[in-house]
Coordinates of C-alpha atoms in Angstrom, one line a residue:
Chain A
K28 CA 153.4 -78.8 108.3
N29 CA 153.6 -75.3 109.9
Q30 CA 155.1 -75.7 113.5
V31 CA 156.9 -73.6 115.6
E32 CA 158.4 -75.4 118.6
Q33 CA 160.6 -74.2 121.7
S34 CA 163.5 -75.4 123.9
P35 CA 164.4 -76.1 126.5
Q36 CA 160.7 -76.4 127.6
S37 CA 161.6 -75.0 131.4
L38 CA 165.0 -73.3 132.8
I39 CA 165.6 -72.7 136.1
I40 CA 168.8 -69.5 136.4
L41 CA 170.2 -67.4 139.1
E42 CA 169.2 -64.4 139.3
G43 CA 172.1 -62.2 137.2
K44 CA 173.1 -64.8 134.8
N45 CA 172.2 -64.9 131.3
C46 CA 169.8 -67.3 129.3
T47 CA 169.4 -68.0 125.7
L48 CA 166.0 -70.0 124.8
Q49 CA 165.6 -71.5 121.2
C50 CA 163.2 -71.4 118.6
N51 CA 162.6 -73.8 115.4
Y52 CA 160.4 -73.1 113.3
T53 CA 158.8 -74.6 110.1
V54 CA 156.3 -71.9 108.8
S55 CA 156.5 -71.5 105.1
P56 CA 156.4 -68.8 103.4
F57 CA 157.5 -66.9 106.2
S58 CA 156.5 -63.1 107.2
N59 CA 157.7 -62.3 110.5
L60 CA 158.4 -63.9 114.1
R61 CA 157.7 -62.5 117.5
W62 CA 158.7 -63.1 121.1
Y63 CA 155.6 -62.5 124.0
K64 CA 156.1 -62.8 126.6
Q65 CA 153.4 -64.1 129.2
D66 CA 153.5 -63.8 133.4
T67 CA 151.9 -65.9 135.1
G68 CA 147.9 -65.8 135.1
R69 CA 148.2 -62.7 132.8
G70 CA 147.9 -62.4 128.6
P71 CA 151.5 -62.8 126.6
V72 CA 152.7 -59.2 125.8
S73 CA 154.7 -58.7 122.4
L74 CA 159.1 -57.9 123.0
T75 CA 159.9 -57.8 119.5
I76 CA 158.8 -58.8 116.0
M77 CA 161.5 -59.2 113.0
T78 CA 161.3 -59.4 109.6
F79 CA 163.0 -61.3 107.7
S80 CA 165.4 -59.1 106.4
E81 CA 166.1 -58.2 110.6
N82 CA 168.4 -60.8 111.7
T83 CA 169.2 -59.0 115.7
K84 CA 166.3 -56.8 117.3
S85 CA 166.8 -55.9 120.8
N86 CA 164.2 -54.7 123.9
G87 CA 165.9 -53.4 127.2
R88 CA 167.9 -56.9 128.5
Y89 CA 166.1 -58.9 126.1
T90 CA 167.7 -59.4 122.5
A91 CA 166.0 -61.8 119.5
T92 CA 168.0 -63.3 116.8
L93 CA 166.9 -64.4 113.3
D94 CA 168.2 -67.1 110.7
A95 CA 165.9 -67.2 107.9
D96 CA 167.6 -69.7 105.9
T97 CA 167.6 -71.9 109.1
K98 CA 164.3 -70.9 110.1
Q99 CA 165.8 -71.2 114.1
S100 CA 165.5 -67.9 116.3
S101 CA 166.9 -67.4 119.2
L102 CA 165.7 -64.9 122.7
H103 CA 168.8 -64.2 125.0
I104 CA 168.3 -62.5 128.0
T105 CA 170.7 -60.8 129.7
A106 CA 172.1 -60.7 133.6
S107 CA 168.3 -61.6 134.5
Q108 CA 165.9 -60.4 136.9
L109 CA 163.8 -62.3 139.3
S110 CA 161.0 -60.1 137.3
D111 CA 161.9 -62.3 134.2
S112 CA 160.1 -65.2 135.4
A113 CA 157.8 -65.9 132.9
S114 CA 157.0 -67.9 130.1
Y115 CA 158.4 -67.0 126.7
I116 CA 156.9 -68.1 123.5
C117 CA 157.5 -67.6 119.2
V118 CA 155.0 -66.5 117.0
V119 CA 155.2 -66.9 113.5
K120 CA 153.5 -65.3 111.0
R121 CA 153.3 -66.8 107.5
N122 CA 152.8 -65.2 104.6
N123 CA 149.8 -64.7 102.8
A124 CA 147.8 -66.3 105.6
G125 CA 145.8 -63.5 106.6
N126 CA 145.2 -63.5 110.4
M127 CA 146.6 -66.7 111.5
L128 CA 149.3 -67.0 113.8
T129 CA 151.6 -69.9 114.9
F130 CA 152.4 -70.3 118.5
G131 CA 155.0 -72.5 119.9
G132 CA 154.7 -74.3 123.2
G133 CA 156.7 -71.6 124.8
T134 CA 159.5 -72.3 127.5
R135 CA 159.2 -72.0 131.0
L136 CA 161.6 -69.6 133.0
M137 CA 162.4 -69.4 136.9
V138 CA 164.8 -66.7 138.0
K139 CA 166.1 -67.8 142.0
P140 CA 167.3 -65.2 143.7
Chain B
D14 CA 146.3 -54.7 129.0
A15 CA 146.2 -52.3 126.1
G16 CA 142.4 -51.4 127.1
I17 CA 140.9 -55.4 127.2
T18 CA 138.8 -56.5 129.5
Q19 CA 137.6 -60.3 129.6
S20 CA 134.6 -61.5 131.3
P21 CA 133.8 -63.6 133.8
R22 CA 137.7 -63.6 134.8
H23 CA 136.8 -67.7 135.9
K24 CA 134.0 -69.6 135.5
V25 CA 133.6 -73.4 136.3
T26 CA 130.3 -75.0 134.8
E27 CA 128.4 -78.1 133.9
T28 CA 128.7 -80.1 130.4
G29 CA 126.0 -79.5 128.4
T30 CA 125.1 -76.5 129.3
P31 CA 125.5 -73.2 127.3
V32 CA 128.1 -70.5 128.5
T33 CA 129.7 -66.9 126.7
L34 CA 132.6 -65.3 127.3
R35 CA 132.9 -61.4 126.7
C36 CA 135.8 -59.5 125.1
H37 CA 135.3 -55.6 125.6
Q38 CA 138.1 -53.2 124.8
T39 CA 138.6 -49.9 124.7
E40 CA 141.6 -49.4 121.8
N41 CA 139.0 -49.0 118.9
H42 CA 140.8 -51.7 117.0
R43 CA 138.9 -53.5 114.0
Y44 CA 140.6 -57.1 114.6
M45 CA 139.6 -59.0 117.1
Y46 CA 140.1 -63.0 118.2
W47 CA 139.3 -65.6 120.7
Y48 CA 142.2 -67.7 121.5
R49 CA 142.1 -70.5 124.2
Q50 CA 145.5 -71.9 126.0
D51 CA 146.4 -75.5 126.8
P52 CA 148.7 -77.2 128.4
G53 CA 151.0 -79.2 125.5
H54 CA 149.7 -76.4 122.9
G55 CA 150.6 -73.4 121.7
L56 CA 147.5 -71.1 121.4
R57 CA 145.0 -71.8 119.6
L58 CA 143.0 -69.7 117.2
I59 CA 139.2 -70.1 117.8
H60 CA 137.6 -67.3 115.7
Y61 CA 138.6 -64.0 114.8
S62 CA 136.6 -60.7 113.6
Y63 CA 137.7 -58.3 111.0
G64 CA 134.7 -55.7 112.0
V65 CA 131.0 -55.7 112.8
K66 CA 129.0 -58.8 112.0
D67 CA 131.7 -60.1 110.5
T68 CA 133.8 -62.9 111.7
D69 CA 135.3 -65.9 110.5
K70 CA 137.0 -69.1 111.6
G71 CA 140.3 -70.2 113.0
E72 CA 141.9 -73.2 113.7
V73 CA 139.9 -74.9 116.6
S74 CA 136.3 -73.3 115.5
D75 CA 134.1 -76.7 116.3
G76 CA 132.0 -76.4 119.2
Y77 CA 132.2 -72.5 119.2
S78 CA 130.3 -69.5 117.8
V79 CA 131.1 -66.2 118.1
S80 CA 129.3 -62.8 117.6
R81 CA 130.1 -58.7 117.3
S82 CA 127.4 -56.2 117.4
K83 CA 129.8 -53.5 118.1
T84 CA 133.1 -52.4 117.2
E85 CA 134.2 -52.7 121.3
D86 CA 133.0 -56.4 122.4
F87 CA 133.0 -59.5 120.7
L88 CA 131.7 -62.7 122.5
L89 CA 132.4 -66.1 122.0
T90 CA 129.8 -69.0 123.3
L91 CA 130.5 -72.8 123.6
E92 CA 126.8 -73.7 122.9
S93 CA 126.8 -77.2 124.6
A94 CA 130.1 -77.0 127.0
T95 CA 132.2 -79.9 127.3
S96 CA 135.1 -81.2 129.3
S97 CA 137.3 -80.7 126.1
Q98 CA 136.5 -77.1 126.3
T99 CA 138.1 -76.7 129.6
S100 CA 140.8 -74.4 128.9
V101 CA 142.7 -70.7 129.3
Y102 CA 141.1 -68.4 126.3
F103 CA 142.3 -65.1 125.3
C104 CA 141.0 -62.1 123.3
A105 CA 143.1 -60.2 121.6
I106 CA 143.0 -57.3 119.0
S107 CA 145.0 -55.4 116.5
E108 CA 144.5 -52.2 114.0
T109 CA 145.7 -54.2 111.6
G110 CA 144.2 -57.1 109.4
E111 CA 148.0 -58.7 109.2
G112 CA 148.0 -59.0 112.7
Y113 CA 151.0 -57.2 112.9
E114 CA 150.9 -56.5 116.6
Q115 CA 148.4 -58.0 119.0
Y116 CA 147.3 -57.6 122.6
F117 CA 146.3 -59.5 124.6
G118 CA 143.6 -59.1 127.0
P119 CA 143.8 -60.9 130.7
G120 CA 142.3 -64.6 129.8
T121 CA 139.4 -66.0 131.3
R122 CA 139.9 -69.5 132.8
L123 CA 137.0 -71.8 132.0
T124 CA 136.6 -75.2 134.0
V125 CA 133.8 -77.9 132.2
T126 CA 133.0 -80.3 134.9

């Protein structure tokens, strides 16, 4: 079954600290993996998209890694800010699956002052 | 929200009544999608459209129908709303058929009592 599992479900950190969110997937065959940020009451916004050949991709203070062999990805947030408080969703696209994306349940991050 | 509006933003309706949600885009993107988001589940695709009058089912299409008579508008209809359809509904758009980059609307919170 094609699944995307994220951990932890929720996380609280202090402003200025770093954190790492995890994503494990069983989606196959793999096409690409993306991380989205979803603020409360808003739609998801794309942070990064990585294909099979990309191991690391950065977007400002966000760095995503991908290990396609172990089917794992992580999203590292550096020097967290209060505005980083949001849900972070890992999404995997299966190759030859048209427009079907498989979404993880998300990690809810709260950054406290 | 990438030129995407959804209406209404909030709606409370009774079981058995018909409900139509509207998604409007100003980006002239060919592909449009309807998702639902529920606690404990990732976003799940209901229906999508790959052009005017061209639509297809997603993974949770039962109880929903869609129509697209213009490039900019994609309607989601619940013919007879049930409590299990209480959810937050997101519209998304993408330029390419591979869904490489999907842009999400702000969402509609629907409560069926």
